[in-house]
Amino acid sequence: MDINIGVALDDSDSATDAIANFPLNLEEGKTYVVVASGIVGGNPGFDLSIFDMGLSLMPNPASDYTTLTFDLEKESQVNVLITNQLGQIVKSDYLGIQAKGFFQTDLNLNGLTSGNYFISVQTDSTIETKPLIIFGN
């Protein structure tokens, strides 16, 4: 989906007041956060940062915990699986029924040895997986 972000002075109330325009192409049906910083035509320059609010893990690499963040399109049961590189489930957390929208939880990684893993979030209608590196355990 193509959108255009216009930047205007702080007392503006109209898109026609834009002093700069930034075209973006975003995937329809996903949730994004767009963060603007800097000065248009100034120093430092103006920048837009776009964050896909799909499944994210912070920190990654991690040692004792990681914060899992994702966006639910509808109310759903949520199950989190951590698997090793052989596909074996090494930890499972049932998070219950969660409401539609932005969701965040800390995952305890204690008891997992250093290495490469995959975290999967299973809902009623989707499964999304991200790699996770655990160190120092």
Tab-separated table of N, CA and C in Angstrom, residues 30-109:
chain	number	residue	atom	x	y	z
A	30	LYS	N	-0.652	-5.061	8.003
A	30	LYS	CA	0.330	-5.066	9.078
A	30	LYS	C	0.229	-3.766	9.864
A	31	THR	N	0.805	-3.778	11.069
A	31	THR	CA	0.832	-2.594	11.907
A	31	THR	C	2.254	-2.059	11.949
A	32	TYR	N	2.395	-0.765	11.746
A	32	TYR	CA	3.700	-0.120	11.742
A	32	TYR	C	3.710	1.061	12.700
A	33	VAL	N	4.903	1.396	13.177
A	33	VAL	CA	5.122	2.636	13.900
A	33	VAL	C	6.134	3.433	13.082
A	34	VAL	N	5.789	4.686	12.769
A	34	VAL	CA	6.682	5.555	12.016
A	34	VAL	C	7.144	6.655	12.964
A	35	VAL	N	8.472	6.789	13.105
A	35	VAL	CA	9.062	7.778	13.995
A	35	VAL	C	9.829	8.787	13.150
A	36	ALA	N	9.484	10.059	13.308
A	36	ALA	CA	10.148	11.143	12.584
A	36	ALA	C	11.132	11.834	13.517
A	37	SER	N	12.307	12.198	12.977
A	37	SER	CA	13.292	12.919	13.780
A	37	SER	C	14.125	13.815	12.884
A	38	GLY	N	14.700	14.848	13.477
A	38	GLY	CA	15.569	15.755	12.743
A	38	GLY	C	14.849	16.994	12.279
A	39	ILE	N	15.516	17.723	11.400
A	39	ILE	CA	15.018	19.002	10.894
A	39	ILE	C	14.980	18.941	9.370
A	40	VAL	N	13.809	19.207	8.778
A	40	VAL	CA	13.692	19.201	7.317
A	40	VAL	C	14.564	20.329	6.765
A	41	GLY	N	15.506	19.972	5.898
A	41	GLY	CA	16.394	20.955	5.280
A	41	GLY	C	17.441	21.506	6.232
A	42	GLY	N	17.565	20.926	7.413
A	42	GLY	CA	18.506	21.435	8.405
A	42	GLY	C	19.575	20.430	8.753
A	43	ASN	N	20.256	20.719	9.844
A	43	ASN	CA	21.306	19.844	10.306
A	43	ASN	C	21.030	19.520	11.766
A	44	PRO	N	20.747	18.313	12.204
A	44	PRO	CA	20.836	17.112	11.374
A	44	PRO	C	19.677	17.024	10.390
A	45	GLY	N	19.844	16.210	9.387
A	45	GLY	CA	18.786	16.051	8.393
A	45	GLY	C	17.576	15.337	8.966
A	46	PHE	N	16.510	15.325	8.213
A	46	PHE	CA	15.258	14.698	8.614
A	46	PHE	C	15.309	13.216	8.301
A	47	ASP	N	14.737	12.402	9.180
A	47	ASP	CA	14.762	10.961	8.986
A	47	ASP	C	13.441	10.348	9.430
A	48	LEU	N	12.983	9.352	8.705
A	48	LEU	CA	11.827	8.548	9.108
A	48	LEU	C	12.314	7.139	9.390
A	49	SER	N	11.980	6.603	10.559
A	49	SER	CA	12.276	5.217	10.890
A	49	SER	C	10.952	4.473	10.927
A	50	ILE	N	10.913	3.326	10.263
A	50	ILE	CA	9.677	2.552	10.164
A	50	ILE	C	9.902	1.215	10.855
A	51	PHE	N	9.032	0.894	11.811
A	51	PHE	CA	9.146	-0.343	12.559
A	51	PHE	C	7.915	-1.197	12.297
A	52	ASP	N	8.144	-2.401	11.766
A	52	ASP	CA	7.081	-3.375	11.567
A	52	ASP	C	6.743	-3.954	12.935
A	53	MET	N	5.508	-3.812	13.368
A	53	MET	CA	5.124	-4.262	14.697
A	53	MET	C	4.673	-5.717	14.699
A	54	GLY	N	5.232	-6.496	13.760
A	54	GLY	CA	5.025	-7.933	13.822
A	54	GLY	C	5.809	-8.473	15.006
A	55	LEU	N	6.115	-9.720	15.014
A	55	LEU	CA	6.850	-10.352	16.096
A	55	LEU	C	8.247	-9.763	16.217
A	56	SER	N	8.602	-9.300	17.419
A	56	SER	CA	9.962	-8.826	17.652
A	56	SER	C	10.457	-9.337	18.996
A	57	LEU	N	11.768	-9.470	19.121
A	57	LEU	CA	12.432	-9.939	20.333
A	57	LEU	C	13.513	-8.941	20.701
A	58	MET	N	13.449	-8.422	21.912
A	58	MET	CA	14.454	-7.467	22.372
A	58	MET	C	14.803	-7.798	23.815
A	59	PRO	N	16.038	-7.960	24.205
A	59	PRO	CA	17.213	-7.982	23.344
A	59	PRO	C	17.340	-9.321	22.619
A	60	ASN	N	18.094	-9.300	21.572
A	60	ASN	CA	18.415	-10.490	20.800
A	60	ASN	C	19.748	-10.237	20.101
A	61	PRO	N	20.811	-10.859	20.553
A	61	PRO	CA	20.979	-11.953	21.501
A	61	PRO	C	20.584	-11.565	22.920
A	62	ALA	N	20.246	-12.608	23.711
A	62	ALA	CA	19.774	-12.407	25.078
A	62	ALA	C	20.411	-13.446	25.991
A	63	SER	N	20.335	-13.183	27.309
A	63	SER	CA	20.862	-14.173	28.249
A	63	SER	C	19.762	-14.710	29.165
A	64	ASP	N	19.210	-13.877	30.045
A	64	ASP	CA	18.239	-14.405	30.999
A	64	ASP	C	16.782	-14.161	30.618
A	65	TYR	N	16.512	-13.170	29.760
A	65	TYR	CA	15.140	-12.911	29.317
A	65	TYR	C	15.176	-12.195	27.964
A	66	THR	N	14.053	-12.226	27.280
A	66	THR	CA	13.836	-11.407	26.087
A	66	THR	C	12.395	-10.920	26.135
A	67	THR	N	12.166	-9.721	25.631
A	67	THR	CA	10.814	-9.181	25.581
A	67	THR	C	10.219	-9.483	24.219
A	68	LEU	N	9.113	-10.184	24.230
A	68	LEU	CA	8.403	-10.594	23.022
A	68	LEU	C	7.294	-9.585	22.768
A	69	THR	N	7.261	-9.021	21.567
A	69	THR	CA	6.252	-8.034	21.199
A	69	THR	C	5.617	-8.452	19.880
A	70	PHE	N	4.289	-8.361	19.809
A	70	PHE	CA	3.604	-8.658	18.547
A	70	PHE	C	2.245	-7.987	18.535
A	71	ASP	N	1.616	-8.002	17.384
A	71	ASP	CA	0.314	-7.370	17.191
A	71	ASP	C	-0.687	-8.446	16.788
A	72	LEU	N	-1.737	-8.576	17.572
A	72	LEU	CA	-2.790	-9.551	17.254
A	72	LEU	C	-3.870	-8.882	16.413
A	73	GLU	N	-4.207	-9.498	15.300
A	73	GLU	CA	-5.246	-8.952	14.425
A	73	GLU	C	-6.646	-9.131	15.003
A	74	LYS	N	-6.792	-10.127	15.895
A	74	LYS	CA	-8.090	-10.369	16.542
A	74	LYS	C	-7.831	-11.100	17.856
A	75	GLU	N	-8.816	-11.106	18.748
A	75	GLU	CA	-8.685	-11.849	19.997
A	75	GLU	C	-8.339	-13.292	19.678
A	76	SER	N	-7.389	-13.846	20.429
A	76	SER	CA	-6.925	-15.175	20.087
A	76	SER	C	-6.222	-15.831	21.268
A	77	GLN	N	-6.229	-17.162	21.280
A	77	GLN	CA	-5.369	-17.902	22.194
A	77	GLN	C	-3.938	-17.746	21.700
A	78	VAL	N	-3.002	-17.606	22.645
A	78	VAL	CA	-1.602	-17.406	22.267
A	78	VAL	C	-0.732	-18.427	22.996
A	79	ASN	N	0.096	-19.117	22.226
A	79	ASN	CA	1.049	-20.080	22.753
A	79	ASN	C	2.423	-19.730	22.200
A	80	VAL	N	3.433	-19.706	23.063
A	80	VAL	CA	4.798	-19.403	22.647
A	80	VAL	C	5.634	-20.666	22.789
A	81	LEU	N	6.310	-21.037	21.701
A	81	LEU	CA	7.169	-22.217	21.701
A	81	LEU	C	8.601	-21.797	21.430
A	82	ILE	N	9.526	-22.347	22.188
A	82	ILE	CA	10.947	-22.151	21.904
A	82	ILE	C	11.483	-23.504	21.467
A	83	THR	N	12.078	-23.543	20.271
A	83	THR	CA	12.622	-24.785	19.730
A	83	THR	C	14.119	-24.631	19.489
A	84	ASN	N	14.821	-25.748	19.571
A	84	ASN	CA	16.246	-25.733	19.251
A	84	ASN	C	16.434	-25.920	17.752
A	85	GLN	N	17.691	-26.018	17.326
A	85	GLN	CA	17.960	-26.128	15.884
A	85	GLN	C	17.519	-27.461	15.289
A	86	LEU	N	17.217	-28.427	16.128
A	86	LEU	CA	16.714	-29.708	15.640
A	86	LEU	C	15.193	-29.726	15.549
A	87	GLY	N	14.561	-28.603	15.947
A	87	GLY	CA	13.109	-28.511	15.912
A	87	GLY	C	12.430	-29.069	17.144
A	88	GLN	N	13.222	-29.430	18.158
A	88	GLN	CA	12.663	-29.962	19.395
A	88	GLN	C	12.176	-28.817	20.277
A	89	ILE	N	10.981	-28.965	20.830
A	89	ILE	CA	10.441	-27.943	21.732
A	89	ILE	C	11.179	-28.043	23.063
A	90	VAL	N	11.841	-26.937	23.454
A	90	VAL	CA	12.587	-26.920	24.711
A	90	VAL	C	11.855	-26.117	25.785
A	91	LYS	N	10.879	-25.324	25.390
A	91	LYS	CA	10.080	-24.558	26.346
A	91	LYS	C	8.780	-24.160	25.659
A	92	SER	N	7.686	-24.165	26.429
A	92	SER	CA	6.380	-23.781	25.916
A	92	SER	C	5.680	-22.942	26.969
A	93	ASP	N	5.121	-21.806	26.556
A	93	ASP	CA	4.362	-20.944	27.456
A	93	ASP	C	3.000	-20.652	26.843
A	94	TYR	N	1.935	-21.098	27.515
A	94	TYR	CA	0.580	-20.759	27.088
A	94	TYR	C	0.226	-19.435	27.744
A	95	LEU	N	-0.074	-18.418	26.934
A	95	LEU	CA	-0.353	-17.080	27.443
A	95	LEU	C	-1.844	-16.784	27.546
A	96	GLY	N	-2.676	-17.788	27.270
A	96	GLY	CA	-4.114	-17.623	27.411
A	96	GLY	C	-4.733	-16.884	26.239
A	97	ILE	N	-5.960	-16.418	26.444
A	97	ILE	CA	-6.663	-15.644	25.417
A	97	ILE	C	-6.273	-14.187	25.585
A	98	GLN	N	-5.786	-13.589	24.496
A	98	GLN	CA	-5.333	-12.199	24.514
A	98	GLN	C	-6.226	-11.367	23.595
A	99	ALA	N	-6.424	-10.122	23.971
A	99	ALA	CA	-7.259	-9.211	23.189
A	99	ALA	C	-6.548	-8.764	21.917
A	100	LYS	N	-7.313	-8.331	20.939
A	100	LYS	CA	-6.787	-7.766	19.703
A	100	LYS	C	-5.890	-6.576	20.040
A	101	GLY	N	-4.796	-6.443	19.289
A	101	GLY	CA	-3.927	-5.289	19.450
A	101	GLY	C	-2.517	-5.658	19.850
A	102	PHE	N	-1.795	-4.649	20.285
A	102	PHE	CA	-0.393	-4.745	20.661
A	102	PHE	C	-0.243	-5.562	21.944
A	103	PHE	N	0.686	-6.534	21.946
A	103	PHE	CA	0.891	-7.394	23.098
A	103	PHE	C	2.381	-7.496	23.371
A	104	GLN	N	2.738	-7.478	24.669
A	104	GLN	CA	4.148	-7.572	25.051
A	104	GLN	C	4.280	-8.393	26.323
A	105	THR	N	5.292	-9.274	26.370
A	105	THR	CA	5.552	-10.073	27.559
A	105	THR	C	7.036	-10.405	27.627
A	106	ASP	N	7.548	-10.553	28.844
A	106	ASP	CA	8.930	-10.980	29.036
A	106	ASP	C	8.976	-12.498	29.110
A	107	LEU	N	9.911	-13.096	28.365
A	107	LEU	CA	10.091	-14.543	28.386
A	107	LEU	C	11.338	-14.874	29.191
A	108	ASN	N	11.195	-15.733	30.185
A	108	ASN	CA	12.306	-16.183	31.014
A	108	ASN	C	13.095	-17.235	30.236
A	109	LEU	N	14.395	-17.000	30.058
A	109	LEU	CA	15.242	-17.909	29.294
A	109	LEU	C	16.146	-18.742	30.196
